[in-house]
CSV table of C-alpha atoms and ligand atoms in Angstrom, one decimal:
chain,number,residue,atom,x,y,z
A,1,UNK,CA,-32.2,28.7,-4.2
A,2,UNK,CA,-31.3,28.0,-0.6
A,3,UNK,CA,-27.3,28.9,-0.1
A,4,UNK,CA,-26.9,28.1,3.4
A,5,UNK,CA,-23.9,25.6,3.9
A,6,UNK,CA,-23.6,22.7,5.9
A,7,UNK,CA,-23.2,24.3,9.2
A,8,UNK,CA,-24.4,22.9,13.0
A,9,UNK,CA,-25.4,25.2,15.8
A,10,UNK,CA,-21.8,25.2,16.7
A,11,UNK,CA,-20.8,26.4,13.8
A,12,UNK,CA,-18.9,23.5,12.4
A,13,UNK,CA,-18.9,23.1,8.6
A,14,UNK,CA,-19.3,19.6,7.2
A,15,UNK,CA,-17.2,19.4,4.3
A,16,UNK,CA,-17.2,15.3,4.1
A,17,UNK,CA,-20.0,12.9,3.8
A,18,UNK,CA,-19.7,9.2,4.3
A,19,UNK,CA,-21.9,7.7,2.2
A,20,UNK,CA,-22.7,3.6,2.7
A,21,UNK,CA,-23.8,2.3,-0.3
A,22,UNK,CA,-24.6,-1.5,1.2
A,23,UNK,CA,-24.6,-2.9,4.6
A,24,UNK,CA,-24.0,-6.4,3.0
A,25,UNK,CA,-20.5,-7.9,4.0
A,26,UNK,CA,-18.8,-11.1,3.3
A,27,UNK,CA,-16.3,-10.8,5.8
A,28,UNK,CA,-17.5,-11.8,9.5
A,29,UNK,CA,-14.8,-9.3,11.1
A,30,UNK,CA,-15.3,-10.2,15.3
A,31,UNK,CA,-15.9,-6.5,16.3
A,32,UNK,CA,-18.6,-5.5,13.5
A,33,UNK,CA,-20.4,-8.5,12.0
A,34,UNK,CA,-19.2,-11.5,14.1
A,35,UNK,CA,-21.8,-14.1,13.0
A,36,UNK,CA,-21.7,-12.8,9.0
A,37,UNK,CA,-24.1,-10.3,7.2
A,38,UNK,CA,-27.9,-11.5,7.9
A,39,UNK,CA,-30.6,-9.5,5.1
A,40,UNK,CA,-33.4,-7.7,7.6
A,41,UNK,CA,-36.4,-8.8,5.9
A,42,UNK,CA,-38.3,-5.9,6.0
A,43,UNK,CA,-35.2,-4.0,4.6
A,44,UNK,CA,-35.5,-1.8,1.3
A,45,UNK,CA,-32.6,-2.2,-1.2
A,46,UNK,CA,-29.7,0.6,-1.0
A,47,UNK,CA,-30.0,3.5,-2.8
A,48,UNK,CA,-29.9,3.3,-5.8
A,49,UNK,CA,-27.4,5.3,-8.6
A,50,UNK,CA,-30.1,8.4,-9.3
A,51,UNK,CA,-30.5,8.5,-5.9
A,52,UNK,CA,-27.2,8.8,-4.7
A,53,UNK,CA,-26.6,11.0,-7.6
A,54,UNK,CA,-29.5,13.7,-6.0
A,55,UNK,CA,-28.1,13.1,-2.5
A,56,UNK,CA,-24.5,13.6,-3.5
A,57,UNK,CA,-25.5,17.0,-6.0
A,58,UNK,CA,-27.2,18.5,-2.7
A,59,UNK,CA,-24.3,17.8,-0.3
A,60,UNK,CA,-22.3,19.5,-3.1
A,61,UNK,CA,-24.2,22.0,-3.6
A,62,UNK,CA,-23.9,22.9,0.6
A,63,UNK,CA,-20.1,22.5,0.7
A,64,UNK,CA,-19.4,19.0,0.6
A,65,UNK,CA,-16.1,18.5,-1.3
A,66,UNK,CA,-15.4,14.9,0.0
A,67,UNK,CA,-17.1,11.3,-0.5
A,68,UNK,CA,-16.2,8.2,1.3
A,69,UNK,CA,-17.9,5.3,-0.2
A,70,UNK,CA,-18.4,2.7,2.2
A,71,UNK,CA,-20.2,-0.3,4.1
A,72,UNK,CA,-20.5,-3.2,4.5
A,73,UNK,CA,-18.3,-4.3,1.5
A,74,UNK,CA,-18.8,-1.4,-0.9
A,75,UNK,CA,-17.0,-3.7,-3.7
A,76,UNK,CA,-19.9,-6.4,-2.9
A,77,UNK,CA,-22.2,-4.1,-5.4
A,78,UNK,CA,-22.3,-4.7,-9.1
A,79,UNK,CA,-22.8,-1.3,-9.9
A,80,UNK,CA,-19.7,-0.2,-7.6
A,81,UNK,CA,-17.8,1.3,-10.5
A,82,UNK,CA,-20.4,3.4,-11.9
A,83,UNK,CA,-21.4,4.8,-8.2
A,84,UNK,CA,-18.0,5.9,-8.4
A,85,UNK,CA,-18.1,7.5,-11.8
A,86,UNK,CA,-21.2,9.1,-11.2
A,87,UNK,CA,-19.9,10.6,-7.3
A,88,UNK,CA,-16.6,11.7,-9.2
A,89,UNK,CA,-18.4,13.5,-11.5
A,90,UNK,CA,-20.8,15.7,-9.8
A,91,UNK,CA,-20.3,19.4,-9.5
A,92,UNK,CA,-17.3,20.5,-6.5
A,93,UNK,CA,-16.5,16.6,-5.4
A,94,UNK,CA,-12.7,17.0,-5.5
A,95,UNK,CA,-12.6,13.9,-3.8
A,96,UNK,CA,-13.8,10.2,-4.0
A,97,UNK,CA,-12.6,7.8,-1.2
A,98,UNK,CA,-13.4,4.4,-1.0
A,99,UNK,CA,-13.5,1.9,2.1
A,100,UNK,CA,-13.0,-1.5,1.3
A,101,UNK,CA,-12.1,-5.0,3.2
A,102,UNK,CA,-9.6,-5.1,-0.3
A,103,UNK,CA,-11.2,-8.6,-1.1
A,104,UNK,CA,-11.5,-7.3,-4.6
A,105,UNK,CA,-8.9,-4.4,-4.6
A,106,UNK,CA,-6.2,-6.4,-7.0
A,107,UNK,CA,-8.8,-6.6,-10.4
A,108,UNK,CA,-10.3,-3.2,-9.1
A,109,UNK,CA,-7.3,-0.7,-8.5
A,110,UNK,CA,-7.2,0.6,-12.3
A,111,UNK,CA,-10.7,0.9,-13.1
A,112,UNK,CA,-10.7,2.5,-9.7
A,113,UNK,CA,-7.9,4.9,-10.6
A,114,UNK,CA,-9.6,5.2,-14.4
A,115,UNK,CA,-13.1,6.0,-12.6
A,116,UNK,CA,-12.3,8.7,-10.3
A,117,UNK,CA,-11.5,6.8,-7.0
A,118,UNK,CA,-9.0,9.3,-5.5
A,119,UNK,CA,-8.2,7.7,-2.3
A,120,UNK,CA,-8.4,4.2,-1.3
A,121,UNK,CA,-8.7,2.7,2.6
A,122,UNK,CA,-8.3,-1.0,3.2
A,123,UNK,CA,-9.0,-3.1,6.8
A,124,UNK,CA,-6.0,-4.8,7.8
A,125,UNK,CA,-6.1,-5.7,11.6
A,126,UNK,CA,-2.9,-7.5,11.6
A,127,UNK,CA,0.0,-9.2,8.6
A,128,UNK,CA,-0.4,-12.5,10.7
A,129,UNK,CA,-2.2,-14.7,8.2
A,130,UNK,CA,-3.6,-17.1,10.7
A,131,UNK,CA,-4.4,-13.6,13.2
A,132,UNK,CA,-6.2,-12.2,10.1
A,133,UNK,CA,-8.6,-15.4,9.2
A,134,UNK,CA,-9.5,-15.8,12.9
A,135,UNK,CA,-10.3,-11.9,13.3
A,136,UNK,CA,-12.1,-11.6,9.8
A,137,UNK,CA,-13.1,-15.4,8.4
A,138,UNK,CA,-11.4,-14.9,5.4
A,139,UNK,CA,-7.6,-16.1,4.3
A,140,UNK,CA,-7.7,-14.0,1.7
A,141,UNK,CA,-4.9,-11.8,3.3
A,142,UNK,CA,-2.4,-12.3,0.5
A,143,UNK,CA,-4.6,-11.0,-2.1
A,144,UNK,CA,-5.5,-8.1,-0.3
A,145,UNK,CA,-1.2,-7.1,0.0
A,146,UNK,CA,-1.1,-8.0,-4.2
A,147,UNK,CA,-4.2,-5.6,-4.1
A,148,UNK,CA,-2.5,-2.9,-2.6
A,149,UNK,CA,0.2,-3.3,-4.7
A,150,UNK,CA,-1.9,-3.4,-7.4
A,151,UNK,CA,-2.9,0.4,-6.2
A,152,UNK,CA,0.8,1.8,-5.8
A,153,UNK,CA,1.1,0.2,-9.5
A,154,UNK,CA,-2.1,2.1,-10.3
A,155,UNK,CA,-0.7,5.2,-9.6
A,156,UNK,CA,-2.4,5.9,-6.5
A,157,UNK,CA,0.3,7.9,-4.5
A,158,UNK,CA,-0.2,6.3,-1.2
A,159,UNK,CA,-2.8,3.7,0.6
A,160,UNK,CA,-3.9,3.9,4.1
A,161,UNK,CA,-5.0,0.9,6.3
A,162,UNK,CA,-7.6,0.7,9.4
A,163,UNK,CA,-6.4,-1.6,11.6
A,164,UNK,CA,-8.8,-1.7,14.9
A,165,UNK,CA,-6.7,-2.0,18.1
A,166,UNK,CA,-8.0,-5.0,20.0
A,167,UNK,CA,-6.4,-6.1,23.4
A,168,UNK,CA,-4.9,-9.7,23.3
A,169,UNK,CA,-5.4,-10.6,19.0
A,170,UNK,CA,-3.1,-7.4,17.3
A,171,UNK,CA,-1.5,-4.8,20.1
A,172,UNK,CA,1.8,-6.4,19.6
A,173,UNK,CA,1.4,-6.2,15.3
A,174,UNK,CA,3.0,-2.2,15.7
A,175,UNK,CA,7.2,-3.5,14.5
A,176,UNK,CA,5.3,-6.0,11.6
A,177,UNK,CA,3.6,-3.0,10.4
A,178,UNK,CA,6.4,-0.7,10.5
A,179,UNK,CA,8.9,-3.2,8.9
A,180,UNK,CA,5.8,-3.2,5.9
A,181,UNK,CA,5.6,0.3,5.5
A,182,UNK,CA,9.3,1.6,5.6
A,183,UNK,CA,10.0,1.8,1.6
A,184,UNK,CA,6.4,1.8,0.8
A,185,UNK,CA,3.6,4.7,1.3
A,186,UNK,CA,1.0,3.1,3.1
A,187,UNK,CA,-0.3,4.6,5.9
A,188,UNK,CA,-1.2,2.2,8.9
A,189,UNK,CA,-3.8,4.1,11.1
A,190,UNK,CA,-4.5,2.2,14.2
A,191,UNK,CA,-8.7,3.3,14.9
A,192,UNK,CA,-9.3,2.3,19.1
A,193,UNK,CA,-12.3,-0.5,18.9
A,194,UNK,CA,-15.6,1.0,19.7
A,195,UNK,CA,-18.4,0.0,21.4
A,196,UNK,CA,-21.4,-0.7,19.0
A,197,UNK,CA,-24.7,-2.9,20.0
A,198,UNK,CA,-23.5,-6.0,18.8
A,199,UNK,CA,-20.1,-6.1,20.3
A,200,UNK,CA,-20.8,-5.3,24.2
A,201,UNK,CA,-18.5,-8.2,25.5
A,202,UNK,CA,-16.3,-8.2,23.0
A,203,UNK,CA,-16.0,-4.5,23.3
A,204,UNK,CA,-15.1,-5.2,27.4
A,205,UNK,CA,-13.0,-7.8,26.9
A,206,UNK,CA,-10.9,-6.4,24.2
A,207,UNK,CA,-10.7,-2.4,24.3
A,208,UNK,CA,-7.6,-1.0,24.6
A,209,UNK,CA,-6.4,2.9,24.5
A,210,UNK,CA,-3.8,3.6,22.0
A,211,UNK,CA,-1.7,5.5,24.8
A,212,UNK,CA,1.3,3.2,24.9
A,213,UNK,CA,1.4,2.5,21.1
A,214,UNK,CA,1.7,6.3,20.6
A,215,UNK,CA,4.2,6.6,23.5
A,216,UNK,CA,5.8,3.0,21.6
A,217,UNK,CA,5.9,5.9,18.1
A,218,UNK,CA,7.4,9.0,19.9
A,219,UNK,CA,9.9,7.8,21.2
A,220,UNK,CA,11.0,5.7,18.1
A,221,UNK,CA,11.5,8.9,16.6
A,222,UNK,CA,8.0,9.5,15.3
A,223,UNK,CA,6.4,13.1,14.7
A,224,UNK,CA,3.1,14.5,14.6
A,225,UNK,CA,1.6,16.1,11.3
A,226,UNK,CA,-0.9,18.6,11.2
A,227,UNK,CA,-4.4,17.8,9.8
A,228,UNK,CA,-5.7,19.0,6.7
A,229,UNK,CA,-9.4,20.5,7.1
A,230,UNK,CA,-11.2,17.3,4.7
A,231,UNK,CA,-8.9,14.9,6.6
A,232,UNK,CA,-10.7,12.3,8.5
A,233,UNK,CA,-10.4,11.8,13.0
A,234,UNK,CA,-6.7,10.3,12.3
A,235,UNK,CA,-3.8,12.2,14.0
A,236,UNK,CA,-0.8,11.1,11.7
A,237,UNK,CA,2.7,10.5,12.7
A,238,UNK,CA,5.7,10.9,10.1
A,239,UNK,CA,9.6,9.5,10.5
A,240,UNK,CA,12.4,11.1,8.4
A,241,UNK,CA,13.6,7.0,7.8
A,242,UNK,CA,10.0,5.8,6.9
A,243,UNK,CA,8.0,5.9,3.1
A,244,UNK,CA,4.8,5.2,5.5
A,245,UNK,CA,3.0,7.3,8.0
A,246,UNK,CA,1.5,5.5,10.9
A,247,UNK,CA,-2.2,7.3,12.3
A,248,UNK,CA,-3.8,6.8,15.7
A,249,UNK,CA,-8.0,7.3,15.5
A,250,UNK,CA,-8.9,7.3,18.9
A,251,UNK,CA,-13.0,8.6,19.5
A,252,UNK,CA,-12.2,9.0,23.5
A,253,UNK,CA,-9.7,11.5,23.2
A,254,UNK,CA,-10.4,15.1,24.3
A,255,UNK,CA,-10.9,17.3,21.1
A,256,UNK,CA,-12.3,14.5,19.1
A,257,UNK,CA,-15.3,16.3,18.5
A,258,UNK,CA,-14.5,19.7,18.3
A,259,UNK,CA,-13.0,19.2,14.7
A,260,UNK,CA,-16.2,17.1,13.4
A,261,UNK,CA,-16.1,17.7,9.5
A,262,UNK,CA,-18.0,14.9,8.6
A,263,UNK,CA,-22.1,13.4,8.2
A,264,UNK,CA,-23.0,9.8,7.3
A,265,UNK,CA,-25.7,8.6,5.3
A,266,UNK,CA,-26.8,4.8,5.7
A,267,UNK,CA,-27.3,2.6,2.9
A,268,UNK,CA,-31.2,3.2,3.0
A,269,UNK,CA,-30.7,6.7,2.7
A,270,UNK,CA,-30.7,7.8,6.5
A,271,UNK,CA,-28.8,10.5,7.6
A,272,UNK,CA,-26.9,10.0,10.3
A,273,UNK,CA,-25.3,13.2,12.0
A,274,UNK,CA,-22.9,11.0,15.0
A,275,UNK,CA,-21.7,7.9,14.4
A,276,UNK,CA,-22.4,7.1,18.2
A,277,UNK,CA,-26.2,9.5,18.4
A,278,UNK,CA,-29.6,7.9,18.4
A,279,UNK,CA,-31.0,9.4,15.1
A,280,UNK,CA,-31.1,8.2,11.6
A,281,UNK,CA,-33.2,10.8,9.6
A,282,UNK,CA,-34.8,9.7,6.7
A,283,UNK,CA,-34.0,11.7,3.6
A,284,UNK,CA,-35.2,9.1,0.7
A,285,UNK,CA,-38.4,10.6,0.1
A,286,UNK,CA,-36.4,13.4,-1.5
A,287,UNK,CA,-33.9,11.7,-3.3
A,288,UNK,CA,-36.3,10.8,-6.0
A,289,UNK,CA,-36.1,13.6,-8.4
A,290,UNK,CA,-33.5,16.2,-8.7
A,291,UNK,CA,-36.2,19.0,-8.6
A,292,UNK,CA,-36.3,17.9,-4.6
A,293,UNK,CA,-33.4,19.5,-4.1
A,294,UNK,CA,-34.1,22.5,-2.4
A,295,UNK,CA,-36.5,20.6,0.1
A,296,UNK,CA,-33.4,18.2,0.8
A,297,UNK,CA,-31.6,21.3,1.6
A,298,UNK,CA,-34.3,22.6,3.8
A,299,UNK,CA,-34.2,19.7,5.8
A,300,UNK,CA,-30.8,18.7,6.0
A,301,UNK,CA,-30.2,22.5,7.3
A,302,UNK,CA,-33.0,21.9,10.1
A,303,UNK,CA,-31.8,19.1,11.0
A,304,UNK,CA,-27.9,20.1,11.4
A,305,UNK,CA,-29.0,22.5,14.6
A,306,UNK,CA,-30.1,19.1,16.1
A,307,UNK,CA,-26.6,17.5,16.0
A,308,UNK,CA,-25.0,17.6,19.1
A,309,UNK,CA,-21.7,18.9,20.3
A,310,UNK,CA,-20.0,15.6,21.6
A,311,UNK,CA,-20.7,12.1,21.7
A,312,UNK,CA,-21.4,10.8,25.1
A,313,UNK,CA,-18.8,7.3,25.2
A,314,UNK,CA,-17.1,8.0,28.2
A,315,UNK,CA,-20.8,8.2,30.0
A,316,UNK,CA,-21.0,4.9,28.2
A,317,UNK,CA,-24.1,6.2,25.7
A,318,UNK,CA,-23.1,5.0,22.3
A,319,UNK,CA,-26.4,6.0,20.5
A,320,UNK,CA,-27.9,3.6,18.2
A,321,UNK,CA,-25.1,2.0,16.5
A,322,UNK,CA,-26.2,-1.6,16.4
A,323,UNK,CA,-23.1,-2.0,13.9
A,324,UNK,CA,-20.9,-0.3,11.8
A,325,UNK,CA,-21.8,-2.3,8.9
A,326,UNK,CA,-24.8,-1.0,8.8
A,327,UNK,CA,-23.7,2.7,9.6
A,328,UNK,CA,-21.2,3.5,7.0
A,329,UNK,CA,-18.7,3.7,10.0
B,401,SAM,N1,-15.9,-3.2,4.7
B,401,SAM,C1,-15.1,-2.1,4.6
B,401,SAM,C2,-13.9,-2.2,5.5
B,401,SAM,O1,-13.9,-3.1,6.4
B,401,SAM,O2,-13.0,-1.3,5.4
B,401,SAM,C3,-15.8,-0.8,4.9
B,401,SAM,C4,-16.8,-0.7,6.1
B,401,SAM,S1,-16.1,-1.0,7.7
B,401,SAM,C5,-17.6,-0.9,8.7
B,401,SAM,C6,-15.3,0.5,7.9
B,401,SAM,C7,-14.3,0.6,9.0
B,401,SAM,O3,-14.9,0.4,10.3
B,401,SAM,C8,-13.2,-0.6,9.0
B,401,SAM,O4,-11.9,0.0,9.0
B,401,SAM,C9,-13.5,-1.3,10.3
B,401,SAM,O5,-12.3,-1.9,10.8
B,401,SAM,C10,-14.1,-0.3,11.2
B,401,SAM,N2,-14.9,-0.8,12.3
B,401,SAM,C11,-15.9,-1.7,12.2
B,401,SAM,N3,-16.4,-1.9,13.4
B,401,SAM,C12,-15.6,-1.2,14.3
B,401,SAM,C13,-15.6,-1.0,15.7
B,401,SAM,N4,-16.5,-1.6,16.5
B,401,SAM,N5,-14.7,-0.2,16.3
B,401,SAM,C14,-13.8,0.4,15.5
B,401,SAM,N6,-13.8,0.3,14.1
B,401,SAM,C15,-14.7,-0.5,13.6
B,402,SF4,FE1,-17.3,-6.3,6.7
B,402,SF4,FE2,-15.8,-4.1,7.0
B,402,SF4,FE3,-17.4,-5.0,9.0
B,402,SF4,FE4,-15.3,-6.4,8.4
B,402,SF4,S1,-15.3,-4.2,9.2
B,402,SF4,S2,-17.3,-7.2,8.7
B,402,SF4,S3,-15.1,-6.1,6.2
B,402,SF4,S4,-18.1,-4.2,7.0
């Protein structure tokens, strides 16, 4: 049996997997699917539950203690809340995270809580109503706040919220979000937009660095908090008067890399080892029967000495990430 861990040439562990489990969206949010979610017609369906099962058993197996489920719209799936049980229940998973646009979130937050879900992220770009529908196409803003409360209610001791920075449509939404989250523990992570195939223009006209929001939050009185070793790219900021936490995710800044803890695999089962590199590495020939396993391992472990130190966006490379839809970004 192989009992090599999840380890690059660099010697970074990967202890968290992103796992997309559609790229279908029904949102058409203007930095990731702009003109809604097209089917590729030559495209296989996801993976399917035994599949994931054998892919999520052999990342366990190799140190993997996290799983983010993701998308597109993981929620979109009808089979969303046995995915979950099935991820929750596998061998060393101590914890399930899901991703979601929260379109669902209010009917979902128990059975989410009763299935094993032990973390939830929702999208909210801005708490302007009108803002929201012309960023994501949908007005379905307020159901996604009853959703959230819906997951406090639930029992789940905090949400946190990705809300991509964009120049001109939500830099000035920082005082709306911190009037939301003063008695509440949500934590508002503001993620710097990022350059993807798709969004080229969009990307130049809108990009903005989250330096003066983060000089706007220290000198309000906010702090820094040290990073756990699962947690995800956010550096969090507390405030002795604040429920919430606020969180800056910012892929230019020096270091980002050096504390890489995570792996993606796409919906089709391709494994993708930056969000911002050229490969996507088939691995669904061996998710078809558990006795595969140790070949999976094999060539996940191979692979793993090909992922490289640092992504290359300042040089302006950004790999093959036509969108993040597609990428389980
Ligand atoms: N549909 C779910 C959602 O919106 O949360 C899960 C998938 S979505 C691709 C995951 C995250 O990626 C969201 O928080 C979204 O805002 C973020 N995202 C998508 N495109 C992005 C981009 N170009 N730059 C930065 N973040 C992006
Ligand atoms: Fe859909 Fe999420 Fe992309 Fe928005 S960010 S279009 S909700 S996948």
């Amino acid at each position: 049996m192989v009992q090599q861990p999840l380890q690059d040439s660099f010697g970074r562990r990967f202890s968290y997997l992103r796992l997309s489990v559609t790229d279908a969206c029904n949102f058409k949010c203007v930095y990731c699917l702009p003109n809604g979610y097209k089917k590729p017609d030559h495209e296989q369906g996801p993976l399917s539950i035994h599949e994931i099962k054998n892919l999520v058993t052999t990342f366990a197996e190799m140190g993997t203690i996290k799983i983010r489920l993701t998308g597109g719209e993981p929620t979109l799936r009808n089979d969303f809340l046995d995915i979950v049980s099935t991820v929750a229940a596998v061998p060393g998973i101590q914890q399930v995270a899901v991703s979601t646009n929260g379109f669902r979130l209010k009917q979902l937050a128990k059975p989410f809580r009763e299935n094993g879900v032990t973390a939830i992220n929702v999208s909210i770009d801005t708490l302007d109503q009108k803002k929201f529908s012309e960023i994501t196409g949908s007005n379905q803003l307020p159901a996604i706040l009853e959703g959230i409360e819906a997951a406090l209610a639930a029992g789940f001791p905090e949400v946190k919220i990705n809300a991509v920075l964009m120049n001109g449509l939500n830099e000035d939404s920082l005082a709306n979000f911190l009037a939301w989250i003063k008695d509440k523990p949500v934590a508002v992570r503001f993620i710097e937009l990022m350059p993807t195939g798709q969004n080229k223009e969009f990307f130049a006209n809108r990009h903005v660095q989250s330096k003066a929001l983060i000089d706007d939050l220290t000198s309000g009185g906010w702090n820094v908090k040290q990073r756990g070793s699962v947690d995800g790219p956010a550096q969090e900021y507390t405030h002795p008067d604040y429920v919430g936490r606020m969180g800056i995710i910012a892929p230019y800044a020096k270091d980002f890399c050096s504390t890489c803890n995570r792996l993606r695999v796409t919906s089709q089962g391709g494994l993708r080892m930056c969000l911002f590199g050229e490969g996507n590495h088939p691995l669904r020939d061996l998710l078809q029967d558990s006795s595969q396993k140790e070949d999976l391992k094999l060539r996940l472990i191979s692979l793993l000495q090909k992922k490289e130190i640092s992504h290359y966006l300042p040089e302006g490379r950004y790999g093959n990430n036509n969108t993040f839809s597609s990428m389980g970004g």
